[in-house]
Coordinates of C-alpha atoms in Angstrom, one line a residue:
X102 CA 30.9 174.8 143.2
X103 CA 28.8 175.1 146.4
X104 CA 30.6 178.5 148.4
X105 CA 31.6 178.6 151.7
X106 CA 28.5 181.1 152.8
X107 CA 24.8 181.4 151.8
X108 CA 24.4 183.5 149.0
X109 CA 21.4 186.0 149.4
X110 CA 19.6 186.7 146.2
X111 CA 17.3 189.4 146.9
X112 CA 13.8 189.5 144.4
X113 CA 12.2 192.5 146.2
X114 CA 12.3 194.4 143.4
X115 CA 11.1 191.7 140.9
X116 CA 8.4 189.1 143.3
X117 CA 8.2 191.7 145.8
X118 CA 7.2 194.7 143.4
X119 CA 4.5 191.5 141.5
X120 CA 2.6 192.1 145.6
X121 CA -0.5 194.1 144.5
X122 CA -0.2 198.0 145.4
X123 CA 3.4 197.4 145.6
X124 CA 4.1 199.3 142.6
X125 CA 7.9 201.5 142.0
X126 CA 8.4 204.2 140.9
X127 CA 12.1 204.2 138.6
X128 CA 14.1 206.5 141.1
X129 CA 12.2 204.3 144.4
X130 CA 14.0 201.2 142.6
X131 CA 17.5 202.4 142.6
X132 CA 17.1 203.9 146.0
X133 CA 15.8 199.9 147.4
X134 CA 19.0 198.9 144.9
X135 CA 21.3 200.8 146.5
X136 CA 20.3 200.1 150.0
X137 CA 20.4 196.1 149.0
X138 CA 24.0 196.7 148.1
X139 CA 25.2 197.8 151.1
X140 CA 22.9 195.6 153.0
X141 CA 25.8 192.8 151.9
X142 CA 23.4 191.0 149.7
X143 CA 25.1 188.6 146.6
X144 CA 22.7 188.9 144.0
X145 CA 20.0 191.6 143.3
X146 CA 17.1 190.4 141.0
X147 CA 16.4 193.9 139.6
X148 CA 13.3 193.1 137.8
X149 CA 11.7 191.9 134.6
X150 CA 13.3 193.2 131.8
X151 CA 10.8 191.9 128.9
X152 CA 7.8 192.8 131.0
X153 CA 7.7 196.2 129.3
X154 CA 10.5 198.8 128.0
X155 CA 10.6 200.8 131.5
X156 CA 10.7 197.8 133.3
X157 CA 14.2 197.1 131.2
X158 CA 15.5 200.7 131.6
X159 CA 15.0 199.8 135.3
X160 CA 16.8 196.8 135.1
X161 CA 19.2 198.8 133.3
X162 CA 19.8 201.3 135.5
X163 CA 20.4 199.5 138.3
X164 CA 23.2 197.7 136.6
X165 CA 24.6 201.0 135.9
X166 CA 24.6 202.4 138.9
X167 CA 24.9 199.8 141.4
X168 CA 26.7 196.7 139.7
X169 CA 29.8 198.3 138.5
X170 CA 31.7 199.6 141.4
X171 CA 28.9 199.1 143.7
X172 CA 27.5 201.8 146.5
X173 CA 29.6 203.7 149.4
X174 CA 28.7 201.5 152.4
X175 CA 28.6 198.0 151.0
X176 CA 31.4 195.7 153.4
X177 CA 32.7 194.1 150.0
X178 CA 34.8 195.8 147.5
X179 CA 32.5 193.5 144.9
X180 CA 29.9 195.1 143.6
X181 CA 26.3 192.8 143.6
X182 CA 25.4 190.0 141.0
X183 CA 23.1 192.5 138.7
X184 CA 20.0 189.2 137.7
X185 CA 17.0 189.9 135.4
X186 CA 14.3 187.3 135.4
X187 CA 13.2 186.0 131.6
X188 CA 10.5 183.1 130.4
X189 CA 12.4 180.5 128.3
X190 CA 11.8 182.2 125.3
X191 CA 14.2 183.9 123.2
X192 CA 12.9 188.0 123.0
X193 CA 13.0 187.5 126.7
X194 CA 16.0 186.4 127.1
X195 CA 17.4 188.7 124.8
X196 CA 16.1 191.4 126.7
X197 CA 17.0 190.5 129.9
X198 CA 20.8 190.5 128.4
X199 CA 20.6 194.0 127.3
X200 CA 19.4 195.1 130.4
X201 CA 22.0 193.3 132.3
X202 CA 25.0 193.8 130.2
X203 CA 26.3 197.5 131.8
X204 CA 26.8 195.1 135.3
X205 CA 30.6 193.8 136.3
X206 CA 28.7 190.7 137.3
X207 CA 25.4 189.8 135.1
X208 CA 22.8 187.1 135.1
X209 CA 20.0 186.1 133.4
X210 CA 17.8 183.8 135.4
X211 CA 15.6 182.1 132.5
X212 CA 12.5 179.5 134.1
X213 CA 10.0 177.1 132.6
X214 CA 7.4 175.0 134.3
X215 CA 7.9 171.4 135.6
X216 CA 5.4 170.2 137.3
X217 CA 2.2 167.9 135.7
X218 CA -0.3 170.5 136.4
X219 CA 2.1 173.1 134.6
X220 CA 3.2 171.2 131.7
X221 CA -0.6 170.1 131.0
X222 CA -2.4 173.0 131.5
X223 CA -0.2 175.9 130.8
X224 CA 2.6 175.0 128.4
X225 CA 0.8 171.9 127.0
X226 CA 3.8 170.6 126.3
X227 CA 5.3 166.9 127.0
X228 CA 8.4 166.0 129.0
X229 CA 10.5 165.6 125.8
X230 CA 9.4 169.1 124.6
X231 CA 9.9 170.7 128.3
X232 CA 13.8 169.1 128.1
X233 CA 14.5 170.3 124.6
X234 CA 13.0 173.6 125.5
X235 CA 15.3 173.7 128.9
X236 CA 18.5 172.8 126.8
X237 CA 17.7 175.5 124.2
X238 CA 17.3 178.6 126.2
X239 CA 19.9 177.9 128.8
X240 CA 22.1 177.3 126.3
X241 CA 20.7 180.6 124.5
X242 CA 21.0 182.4 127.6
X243 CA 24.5 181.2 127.9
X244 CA 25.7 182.6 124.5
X245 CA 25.2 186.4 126.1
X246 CA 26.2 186.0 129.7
X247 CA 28.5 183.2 131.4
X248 CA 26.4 183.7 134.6
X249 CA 22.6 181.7 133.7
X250 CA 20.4 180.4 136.3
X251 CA 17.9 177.9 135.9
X252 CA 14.2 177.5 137.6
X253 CA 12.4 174.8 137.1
X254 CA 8.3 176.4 138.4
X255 CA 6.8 174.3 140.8
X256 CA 9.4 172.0 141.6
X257 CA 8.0 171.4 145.0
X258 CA 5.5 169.2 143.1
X259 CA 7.4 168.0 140.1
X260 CA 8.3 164.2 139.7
X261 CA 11.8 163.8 141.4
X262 CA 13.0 161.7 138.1
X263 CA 11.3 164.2 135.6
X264 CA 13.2 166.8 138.0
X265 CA 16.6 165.2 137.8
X266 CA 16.2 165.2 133.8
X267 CA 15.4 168.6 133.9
X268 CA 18.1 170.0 136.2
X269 CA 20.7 168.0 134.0
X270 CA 19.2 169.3 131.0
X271 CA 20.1 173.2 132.3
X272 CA 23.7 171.9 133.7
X273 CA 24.3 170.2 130.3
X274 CA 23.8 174.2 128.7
X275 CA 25.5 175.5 131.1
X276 CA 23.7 177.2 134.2
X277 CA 25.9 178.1 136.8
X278 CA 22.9 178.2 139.4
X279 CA 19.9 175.6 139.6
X280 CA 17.1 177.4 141.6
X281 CA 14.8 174.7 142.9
X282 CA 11.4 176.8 143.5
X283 CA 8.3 175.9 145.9
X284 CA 6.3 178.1 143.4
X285 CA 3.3 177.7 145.1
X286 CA 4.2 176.8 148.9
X287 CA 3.2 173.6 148.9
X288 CA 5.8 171.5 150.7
X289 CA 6.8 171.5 154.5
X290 CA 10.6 171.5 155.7
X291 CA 11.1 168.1 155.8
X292 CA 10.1 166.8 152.5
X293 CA 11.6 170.1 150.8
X294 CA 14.7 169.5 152.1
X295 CA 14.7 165.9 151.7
X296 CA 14.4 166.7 147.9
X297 CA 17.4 168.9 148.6
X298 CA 19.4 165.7 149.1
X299 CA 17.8 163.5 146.5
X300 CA 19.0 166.0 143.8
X301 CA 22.4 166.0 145.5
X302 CA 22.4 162.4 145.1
X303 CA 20.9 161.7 141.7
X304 CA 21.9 164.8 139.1
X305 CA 24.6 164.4 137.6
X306 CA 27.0 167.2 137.1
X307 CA 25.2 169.2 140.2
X308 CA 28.5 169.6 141.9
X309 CA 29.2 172.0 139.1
X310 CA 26.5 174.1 139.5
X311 CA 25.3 176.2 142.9
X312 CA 21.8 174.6 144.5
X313 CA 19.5 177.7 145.2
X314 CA 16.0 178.1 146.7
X315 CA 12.9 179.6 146.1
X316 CA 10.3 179.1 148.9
X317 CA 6.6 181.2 148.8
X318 CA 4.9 181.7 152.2
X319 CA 1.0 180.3 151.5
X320 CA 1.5 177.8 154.6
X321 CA 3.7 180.3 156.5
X322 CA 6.8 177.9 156.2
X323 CA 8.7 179.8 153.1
X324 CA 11.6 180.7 155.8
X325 CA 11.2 177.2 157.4
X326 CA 11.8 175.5 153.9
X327 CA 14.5 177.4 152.8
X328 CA 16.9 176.5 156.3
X329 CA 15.9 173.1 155.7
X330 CA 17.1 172.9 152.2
X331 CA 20.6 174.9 153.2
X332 CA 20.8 172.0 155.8
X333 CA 20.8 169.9 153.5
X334 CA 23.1 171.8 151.0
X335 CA 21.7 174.8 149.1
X336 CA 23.9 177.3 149.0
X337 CA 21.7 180.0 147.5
X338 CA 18.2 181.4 149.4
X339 CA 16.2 183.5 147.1
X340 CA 14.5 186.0 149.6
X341 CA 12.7 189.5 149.7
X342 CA 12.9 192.3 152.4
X343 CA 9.9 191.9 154.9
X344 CA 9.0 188.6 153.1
X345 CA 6.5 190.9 150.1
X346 CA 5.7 189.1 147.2
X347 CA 3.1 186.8 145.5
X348 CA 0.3 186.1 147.0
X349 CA 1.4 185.2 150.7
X350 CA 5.1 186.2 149.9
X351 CA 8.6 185.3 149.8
X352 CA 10.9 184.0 152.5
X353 CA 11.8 186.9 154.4
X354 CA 15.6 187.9 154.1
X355 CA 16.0 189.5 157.4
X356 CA 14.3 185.8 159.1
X357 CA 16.4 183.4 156.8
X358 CA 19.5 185.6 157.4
X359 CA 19.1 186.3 161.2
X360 CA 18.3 182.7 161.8
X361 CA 21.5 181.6 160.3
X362 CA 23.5 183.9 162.1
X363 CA 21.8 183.3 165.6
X364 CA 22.4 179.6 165.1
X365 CA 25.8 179.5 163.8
X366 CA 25.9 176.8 166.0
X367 CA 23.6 174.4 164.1
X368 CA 24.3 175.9 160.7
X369 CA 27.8 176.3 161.0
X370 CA 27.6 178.5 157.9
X371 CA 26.7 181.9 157.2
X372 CA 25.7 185.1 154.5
X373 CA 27.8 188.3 154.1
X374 CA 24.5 190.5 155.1
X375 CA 25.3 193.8 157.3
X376 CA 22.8 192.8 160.0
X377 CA 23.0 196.6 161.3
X378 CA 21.1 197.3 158.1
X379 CA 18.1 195.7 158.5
X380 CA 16.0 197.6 160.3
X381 CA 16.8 200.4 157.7
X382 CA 16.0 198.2 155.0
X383 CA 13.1 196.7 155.9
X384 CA 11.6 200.8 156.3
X385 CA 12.7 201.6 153.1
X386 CA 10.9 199.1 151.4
X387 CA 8.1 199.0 153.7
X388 CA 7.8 203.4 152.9
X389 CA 8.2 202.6 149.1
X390 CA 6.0 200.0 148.6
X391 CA 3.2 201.0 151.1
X392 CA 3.3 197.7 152.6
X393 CA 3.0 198.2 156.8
X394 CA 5.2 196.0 158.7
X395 CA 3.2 194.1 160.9
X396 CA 4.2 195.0 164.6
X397 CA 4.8 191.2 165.9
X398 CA 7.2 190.9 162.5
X399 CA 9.9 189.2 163.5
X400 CA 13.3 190.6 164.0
X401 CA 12.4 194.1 162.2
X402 CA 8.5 194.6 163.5
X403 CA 7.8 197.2 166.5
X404 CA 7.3 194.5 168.6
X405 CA 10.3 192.5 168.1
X406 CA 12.6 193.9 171.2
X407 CA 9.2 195.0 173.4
X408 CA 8.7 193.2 176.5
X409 CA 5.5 193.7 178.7
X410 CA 4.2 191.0 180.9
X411 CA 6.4 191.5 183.8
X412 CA 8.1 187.9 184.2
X413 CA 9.7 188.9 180.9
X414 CA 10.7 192.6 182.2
X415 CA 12.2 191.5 185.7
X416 CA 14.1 188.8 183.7
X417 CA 15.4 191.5 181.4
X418 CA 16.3 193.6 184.3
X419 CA 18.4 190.8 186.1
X420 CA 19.8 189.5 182.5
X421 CA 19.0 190.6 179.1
X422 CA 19.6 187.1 177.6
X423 CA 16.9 185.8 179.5
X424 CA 14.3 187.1 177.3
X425 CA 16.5 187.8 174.1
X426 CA 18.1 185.6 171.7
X427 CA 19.6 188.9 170.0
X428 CA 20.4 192.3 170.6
X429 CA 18.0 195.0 168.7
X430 CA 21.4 197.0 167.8
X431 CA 22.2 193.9 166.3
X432 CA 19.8 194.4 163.6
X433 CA 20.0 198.1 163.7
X434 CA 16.6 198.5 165.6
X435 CA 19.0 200.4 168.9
X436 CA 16.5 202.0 171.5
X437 CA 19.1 205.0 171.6
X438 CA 16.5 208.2 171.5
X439 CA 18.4 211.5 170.5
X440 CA 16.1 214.7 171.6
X441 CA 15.9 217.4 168.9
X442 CA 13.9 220.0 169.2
X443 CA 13.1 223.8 167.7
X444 CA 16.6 225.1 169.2
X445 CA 18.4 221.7 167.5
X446 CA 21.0 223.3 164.4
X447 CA 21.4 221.7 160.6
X448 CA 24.6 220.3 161.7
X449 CA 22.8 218.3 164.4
X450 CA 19.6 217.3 162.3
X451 CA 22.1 216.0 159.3
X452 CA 24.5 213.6 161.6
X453 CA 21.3 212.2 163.2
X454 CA 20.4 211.3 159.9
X455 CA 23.7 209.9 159.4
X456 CA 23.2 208.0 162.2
X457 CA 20.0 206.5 160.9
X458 CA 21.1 205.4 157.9
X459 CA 19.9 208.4 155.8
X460 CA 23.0 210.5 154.7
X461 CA 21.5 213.3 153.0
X462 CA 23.0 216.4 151.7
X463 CA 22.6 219.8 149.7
X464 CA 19.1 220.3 148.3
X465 CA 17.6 217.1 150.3
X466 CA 19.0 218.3 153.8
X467 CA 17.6 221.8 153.1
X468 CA 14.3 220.5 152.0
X469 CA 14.1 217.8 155.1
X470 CA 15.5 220.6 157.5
X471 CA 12.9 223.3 156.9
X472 CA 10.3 220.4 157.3
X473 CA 11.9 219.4 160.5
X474 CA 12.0 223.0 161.9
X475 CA 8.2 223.5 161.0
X476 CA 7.5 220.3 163.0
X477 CA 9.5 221.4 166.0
X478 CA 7.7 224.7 166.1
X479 CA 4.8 222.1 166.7
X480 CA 6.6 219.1 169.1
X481 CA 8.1 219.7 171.9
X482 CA 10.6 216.7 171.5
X483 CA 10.9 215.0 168.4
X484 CA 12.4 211.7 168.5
X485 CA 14.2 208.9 166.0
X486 CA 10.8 207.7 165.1
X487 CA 9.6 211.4 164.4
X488 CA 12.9 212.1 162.1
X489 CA 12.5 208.8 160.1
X490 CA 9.0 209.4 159.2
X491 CA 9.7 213.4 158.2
X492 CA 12.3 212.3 156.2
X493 CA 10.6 209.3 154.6
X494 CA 7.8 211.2 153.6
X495 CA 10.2 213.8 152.2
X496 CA 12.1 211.5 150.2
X497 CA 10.0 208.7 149.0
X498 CA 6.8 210.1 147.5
X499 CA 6.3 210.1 144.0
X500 CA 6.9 213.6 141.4
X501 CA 4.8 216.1 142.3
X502 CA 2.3 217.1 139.6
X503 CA 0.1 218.5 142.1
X504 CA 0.9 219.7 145.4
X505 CA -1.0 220.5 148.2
X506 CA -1.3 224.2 149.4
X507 CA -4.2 224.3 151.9
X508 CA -6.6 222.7 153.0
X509 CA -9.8 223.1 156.0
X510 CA -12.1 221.2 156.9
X511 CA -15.2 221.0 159.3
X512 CA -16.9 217.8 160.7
X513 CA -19.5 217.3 163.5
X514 CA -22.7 215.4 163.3
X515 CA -23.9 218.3 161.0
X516 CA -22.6 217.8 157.4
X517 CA -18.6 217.4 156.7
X518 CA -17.3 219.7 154.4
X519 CA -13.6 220.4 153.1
X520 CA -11.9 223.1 150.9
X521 CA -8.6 222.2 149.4
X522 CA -6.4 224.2 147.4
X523 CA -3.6 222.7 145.3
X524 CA -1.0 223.9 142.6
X525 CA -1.3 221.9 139.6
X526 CA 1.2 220.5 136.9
X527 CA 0.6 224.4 135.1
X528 CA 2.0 225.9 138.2
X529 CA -1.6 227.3 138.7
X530 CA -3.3 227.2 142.4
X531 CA -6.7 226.0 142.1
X532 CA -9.3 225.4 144.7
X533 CA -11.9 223.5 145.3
X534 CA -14.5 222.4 148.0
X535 CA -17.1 219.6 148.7
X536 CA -19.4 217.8 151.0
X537 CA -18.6 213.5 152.8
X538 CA -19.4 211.2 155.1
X539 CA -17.2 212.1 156.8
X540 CA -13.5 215.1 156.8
X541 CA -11.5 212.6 155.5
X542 CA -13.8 211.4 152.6
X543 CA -14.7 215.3 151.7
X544 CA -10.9 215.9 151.5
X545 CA -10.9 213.2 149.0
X546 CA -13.8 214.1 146.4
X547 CA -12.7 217.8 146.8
X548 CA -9.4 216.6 145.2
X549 CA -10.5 214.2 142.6
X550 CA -12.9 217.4 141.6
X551 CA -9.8 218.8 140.7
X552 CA -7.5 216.0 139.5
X553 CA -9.8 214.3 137.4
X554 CA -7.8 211.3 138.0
X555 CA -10.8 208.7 138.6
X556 CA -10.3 206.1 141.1
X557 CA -11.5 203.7 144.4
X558 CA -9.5 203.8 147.5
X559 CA -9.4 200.4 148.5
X560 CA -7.2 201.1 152.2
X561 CA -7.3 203.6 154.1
X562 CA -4.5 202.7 157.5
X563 CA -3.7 205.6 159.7
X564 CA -0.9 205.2 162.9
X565 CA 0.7 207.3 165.4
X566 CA 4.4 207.4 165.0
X567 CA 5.2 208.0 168.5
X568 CA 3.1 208.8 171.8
X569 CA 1.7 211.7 172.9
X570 CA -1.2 214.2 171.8
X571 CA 1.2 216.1 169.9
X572 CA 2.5 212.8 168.2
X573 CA 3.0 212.7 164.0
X574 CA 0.7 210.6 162.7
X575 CA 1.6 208.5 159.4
X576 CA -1.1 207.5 156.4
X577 CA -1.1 204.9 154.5
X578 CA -3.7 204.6 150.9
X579 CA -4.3 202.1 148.6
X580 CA -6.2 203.5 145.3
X581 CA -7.3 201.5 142.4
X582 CA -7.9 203.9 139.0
X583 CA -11.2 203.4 138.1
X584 CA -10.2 203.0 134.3
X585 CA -9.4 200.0 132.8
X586 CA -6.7 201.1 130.9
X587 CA -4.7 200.6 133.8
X588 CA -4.9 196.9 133.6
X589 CA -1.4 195.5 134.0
X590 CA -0.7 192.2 132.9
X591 CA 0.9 189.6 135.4
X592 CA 4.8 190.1 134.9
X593 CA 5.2 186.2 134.1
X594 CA 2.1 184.9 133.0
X595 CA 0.9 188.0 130.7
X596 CA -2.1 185.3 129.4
X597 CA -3.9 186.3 132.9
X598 CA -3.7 190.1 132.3
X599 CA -7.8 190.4 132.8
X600 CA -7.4 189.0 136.3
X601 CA -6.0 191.8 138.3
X602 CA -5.9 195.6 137.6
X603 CA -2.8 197.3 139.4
X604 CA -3.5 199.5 142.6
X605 CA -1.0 202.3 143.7
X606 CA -0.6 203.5 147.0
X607 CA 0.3 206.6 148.4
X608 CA 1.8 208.1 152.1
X609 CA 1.8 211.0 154.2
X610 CA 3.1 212.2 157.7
X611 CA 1.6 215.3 159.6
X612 CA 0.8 216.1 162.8
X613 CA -2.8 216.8 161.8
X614 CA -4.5 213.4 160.5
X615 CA -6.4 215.1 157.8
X616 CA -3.5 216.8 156.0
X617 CA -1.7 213.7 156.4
X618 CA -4.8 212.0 154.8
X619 CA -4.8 214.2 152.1
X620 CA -1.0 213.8 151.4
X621 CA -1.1 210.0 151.5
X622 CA -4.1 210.5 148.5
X623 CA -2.4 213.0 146.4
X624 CA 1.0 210.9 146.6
X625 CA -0.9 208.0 145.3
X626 CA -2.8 210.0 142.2
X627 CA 0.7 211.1 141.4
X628 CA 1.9 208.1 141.2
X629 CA -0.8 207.0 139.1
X630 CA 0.3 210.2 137.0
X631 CA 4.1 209.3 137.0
X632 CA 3.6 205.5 135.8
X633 CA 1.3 207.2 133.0
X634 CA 3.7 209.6 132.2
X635 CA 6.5 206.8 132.2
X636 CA 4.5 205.2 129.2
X637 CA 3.8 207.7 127.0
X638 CA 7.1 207.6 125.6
X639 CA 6.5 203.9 125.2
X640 CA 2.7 204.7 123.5
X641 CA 4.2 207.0 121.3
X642 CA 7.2 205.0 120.1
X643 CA 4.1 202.2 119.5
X644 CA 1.9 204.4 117.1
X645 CA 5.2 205.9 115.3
X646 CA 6.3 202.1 114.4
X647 CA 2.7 201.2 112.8

């Protein structure tokens, strides 16, 4: 059953959303949903389903909206494999098959540990019991949806001939898919890919299932793994945009993708991604999650197509090859700079958003328009980079249950004070002012005086967009409420729910720092507000029940 091409299962929006402070919001999901279906991927992993009811309306939606005739945009007339994630247990399971079922194409990817450390510590259960258990839920799984992938966690130190029972097990009850995970990053290319072949070799029935992997980042070798094991015949890579995720991360889709496609020579094989889209992609996700793409990222970082020492330039200059193993436009990153300014009409603004990758019309074009017209009253030229974080900030922060209205400030080495005004959930302008360390930390308790929404910041990042004194500058927050309530247990492992409490960030885009500062804070306390807001219904449903 192994396909001609690579299939690209995508897990942003289940591993990559598990990344501390990488929190979504519902609508945020589908947007990164919708984006991953034209992108070209195969299969989306939309989320947890059982982790808690709005995680399964998530899930749900999704399939509704994206994996039943699929997006405008997507190169295949096949909508995406809609996949929910469940423990090998039967209310997950269940769940995860509502929340799939609306999809053309569904799939519930059930998983249960493997390894000694696993099955001694954390299930306490034998090899006899782990088997049983594998054959169960698979075939479970397999009564609601023909599409089931199996996971056996921490293969990557599991005993190869416990691992060949276990994978048989899951053929035996039917799994389409066996996804062999390095849970915790733990092997190198060679060996991973050497156990590629073993399995191959020694699993009976394995030509009837696809081989998938599953690689995590903690040496830095997630990408490295996964080529190795499509080498040596996995035909599924289980990836996340801009490699977020546990701990160190996830193989990066755009690195595992854009390596198979530059060496098409070696591989001889590769995915049905859109490589124009990736750029795109990896802002989205990198705007909705708060996560900053490191500059020196490969193929989608700032520095990816930059060349300074001047060897590199003059061999540039004479051949572009010289210096470049792919072209930026091939990746959607072009260097093409469009000038818009204050005399620039709607018409113009909206098919340079086009253009972009952000086709926006009727109340969004207005909105994003009359913000781009205030900001040419204050640029001279406003570029690409300009446009993409205006929008961006338009489109991707949270609901608004407050807004900010004004705000001043004055610093010095006297004493910083600020005064902010806001319009709360009421509709009511309130105002309010204090004394910091500093502008940016008096802007800060001057809103909390207000919100009453308690909480640390924990990151505070602040970057100029483009060059220039006049240039937008983009803020980036990371808050932590200060109540516990907040607590969220880990997705997969909810016996660990004291260890971490979940942190939200926020983001804002101004050409004054400050108010850019205090829109990157008051996106992240509404987001706090939205997620509360989000379980009430849930709360309520609760205390109605008992």
């Amino acid at each position: 059953m192994q396909p001609d091409h690579v299939r690209i299962f995508d897990t942003t929006l289940r591993d990559g959303e598990q990344s501390p402070g990488a929190t979504m919001t519902s609508s945020e999901k589908l947007e990164v949903a919708k984006t991953l279906s034209r992108l070209g991927v195969d299969i989306i992993e939309a989320g947890f389903a059982a982790a808690s009811p709005d995680d399964l309306r998530a899930v749900k939606t999704i399939a509704e909206a994206v994996g039943v005739t699929g997006v405008e945009g997507r190169t295949s007339s096949e909508p995406p494999t809609i996949c929910s994630l469940a423990r090998a247990h039967k209310p997950d399971i269940e769940k995860a098959a509502e929340a799939v079922a609306p999809a053309k194409h569904g799939r519930i990817h059930t998983f249960l540990a493997t390894s000694p450390i696993h099955r001694e510590h954390k299930l306490r259960m034998s090899r006899d019991q782990v088997l049983a258990k594998i054959g169960e839920m698979v075939a479970y799984a397999r009564s609601f949806c023909d599409d089931v992938e199996f996971s056996p966690e921490d293969a990557g130190r599991t005993e190869m001939d416990f691992l060949y029972e276990a994978l048989q097990a899951a053929i035996e009850a039917g799994a389409r898919t066996l996804n062999i995970p390095d849970t915790v990053g733990y092997t190198i290319p060679e060996e991973f890919g050497g156990r590629i072949a073993l399995l191959r070799e020694n699993v009976p029935g394995i030509e009837k299932a696809v081989i998938s992997v599953h690689c995590h980042n903690d040496l830095g070798l997630a990408v490295a793994n996964s080529l190795s094991a499509v080498q040596h015949g996995a035909r599924q890579v289980e990836v996340a945009i801009n490699g977020i995720g546990e701990r160190a991360g996830n193989a990066s889709l755009e690195e595992v993708v854009m390596a198979l496609h530059v060496r098409r020579d070696l591989y001889s094989i590769e995915t049905k991604v859109d490589t124009t889209q990736l750029t795109r992609a990896s802002r989205l996700v990198s705007k909705v999650t708060g996560m900053v793409v490191q500059p020196n990222k490969a193929i989608v970082g700032a520095n990816a197509f930059a060349h300074e020492a001047g060897i590199h330039q003059d061999g540039m200059l004479k051949h572009e090859e010289t210096y470049e193993i792919m072209r930026p436009e091939t990746v959607g990153a072009g260097q093409t700079q469009l000038v818009l300014g204050k005399h620039s009409g709607r018409h113009a603004f909206a098919n340079r958003l086009v253009e972009l990758g952000y086709p926006i019309s009727g109340d969004g074009l207005d909105k994003a328009f009359a913000r781009f017209k205030k900001l040419a009253d204050k640029k001279k030229l406003i570029t690409d980079a300009d446009v993409l974080a205006l929008v961006s900030d338009e489109l991707y922060q949270p609901e608004e249950f407050w807004r900010l209205d004004a705000i001043q400030v004055g610093c010095g080495t006297g004493m910083p004070t600020a005064t902010v005004r806001l319009t709360g959930p009421d509709g009511a302008s309130q105002t309010a002012a204090e004394v910091g360390t500093g502008p940016v930390d008096a802007v800060y308790k001057a809103i909390q005086s207000l919100v009453h929404v308690p909480a640390t910041l924990i990151e505070y990042t602040v970057q100029s967009v483009t060059e220039g004194i006049d240039a937008l500058g983009e803020v980036s927050v990371r808050v932590a409420p200060d109540e516990q309530s907040d607590a969220e247990p880990d997705k997969i492992n909810p016996q660990y729910a004291h260890s971490r409490a979940r942190v939200y960030h926020g983001h804002g885009a101004h050409t004054d720092v400050i108010v850019a500062s205090a829109k990157a804070y008051l996106a992240a306390i509404n987001r706090i507000l939205a997620i509360r807001e989000a379980k009430q219904p849930e709360s309520k449903a609760a205390g109605s029940a008992a």
